[in-house]
C-alpha angles and dihedrals in degrees: 000000000000126000121208122184119205125173091342095310119114115217123196119212124189124207116195130186118199113194094196127019129183094212099204102041112023111020097076092046091048091051091050091050091052091048089051090051091049090053094045095049090045090054092047092048093042091239134130115257108235128159129015112194119188121192110196116201117187093005102180141188118197121229092246089056098055100091093044090049092050089055091045090055092054095053123108114248130188118250091199111126121249128192144182129226128198114228093204133048114263115213106149142028087255089058089054094046092050094054117123129186087263087066094055133071114203113204106200129153114241091241093052093098120056104229096183113128117254118242094206115070115249109254121232119264116253113243 
């Protein structure tokens, strides 16, 4: 984590390195988890969340995922912003660890998720 102060405001940046990333199934979830942590630590430290930088090493896509991924990349996605709010004050790491979904409000427009059915069958996850 990196702190930058500008005009009296403290901004918190988070730099994450992932040594292996299953691009189709885990990468997007991992990025969301890191964004959540940046927001939670910023709230606990009374700072402004700023930049999330993700370095992906060995980001991979399996052969059986290529056609599904091509279709995924052609889909329309909303550019409307979404956000989360914490319903309780975060002061410590224990406060962050103890959070449940009941402690979080997700503000997301209805059209944020493309609910159109995929034509290409979803490939199995590599285990």
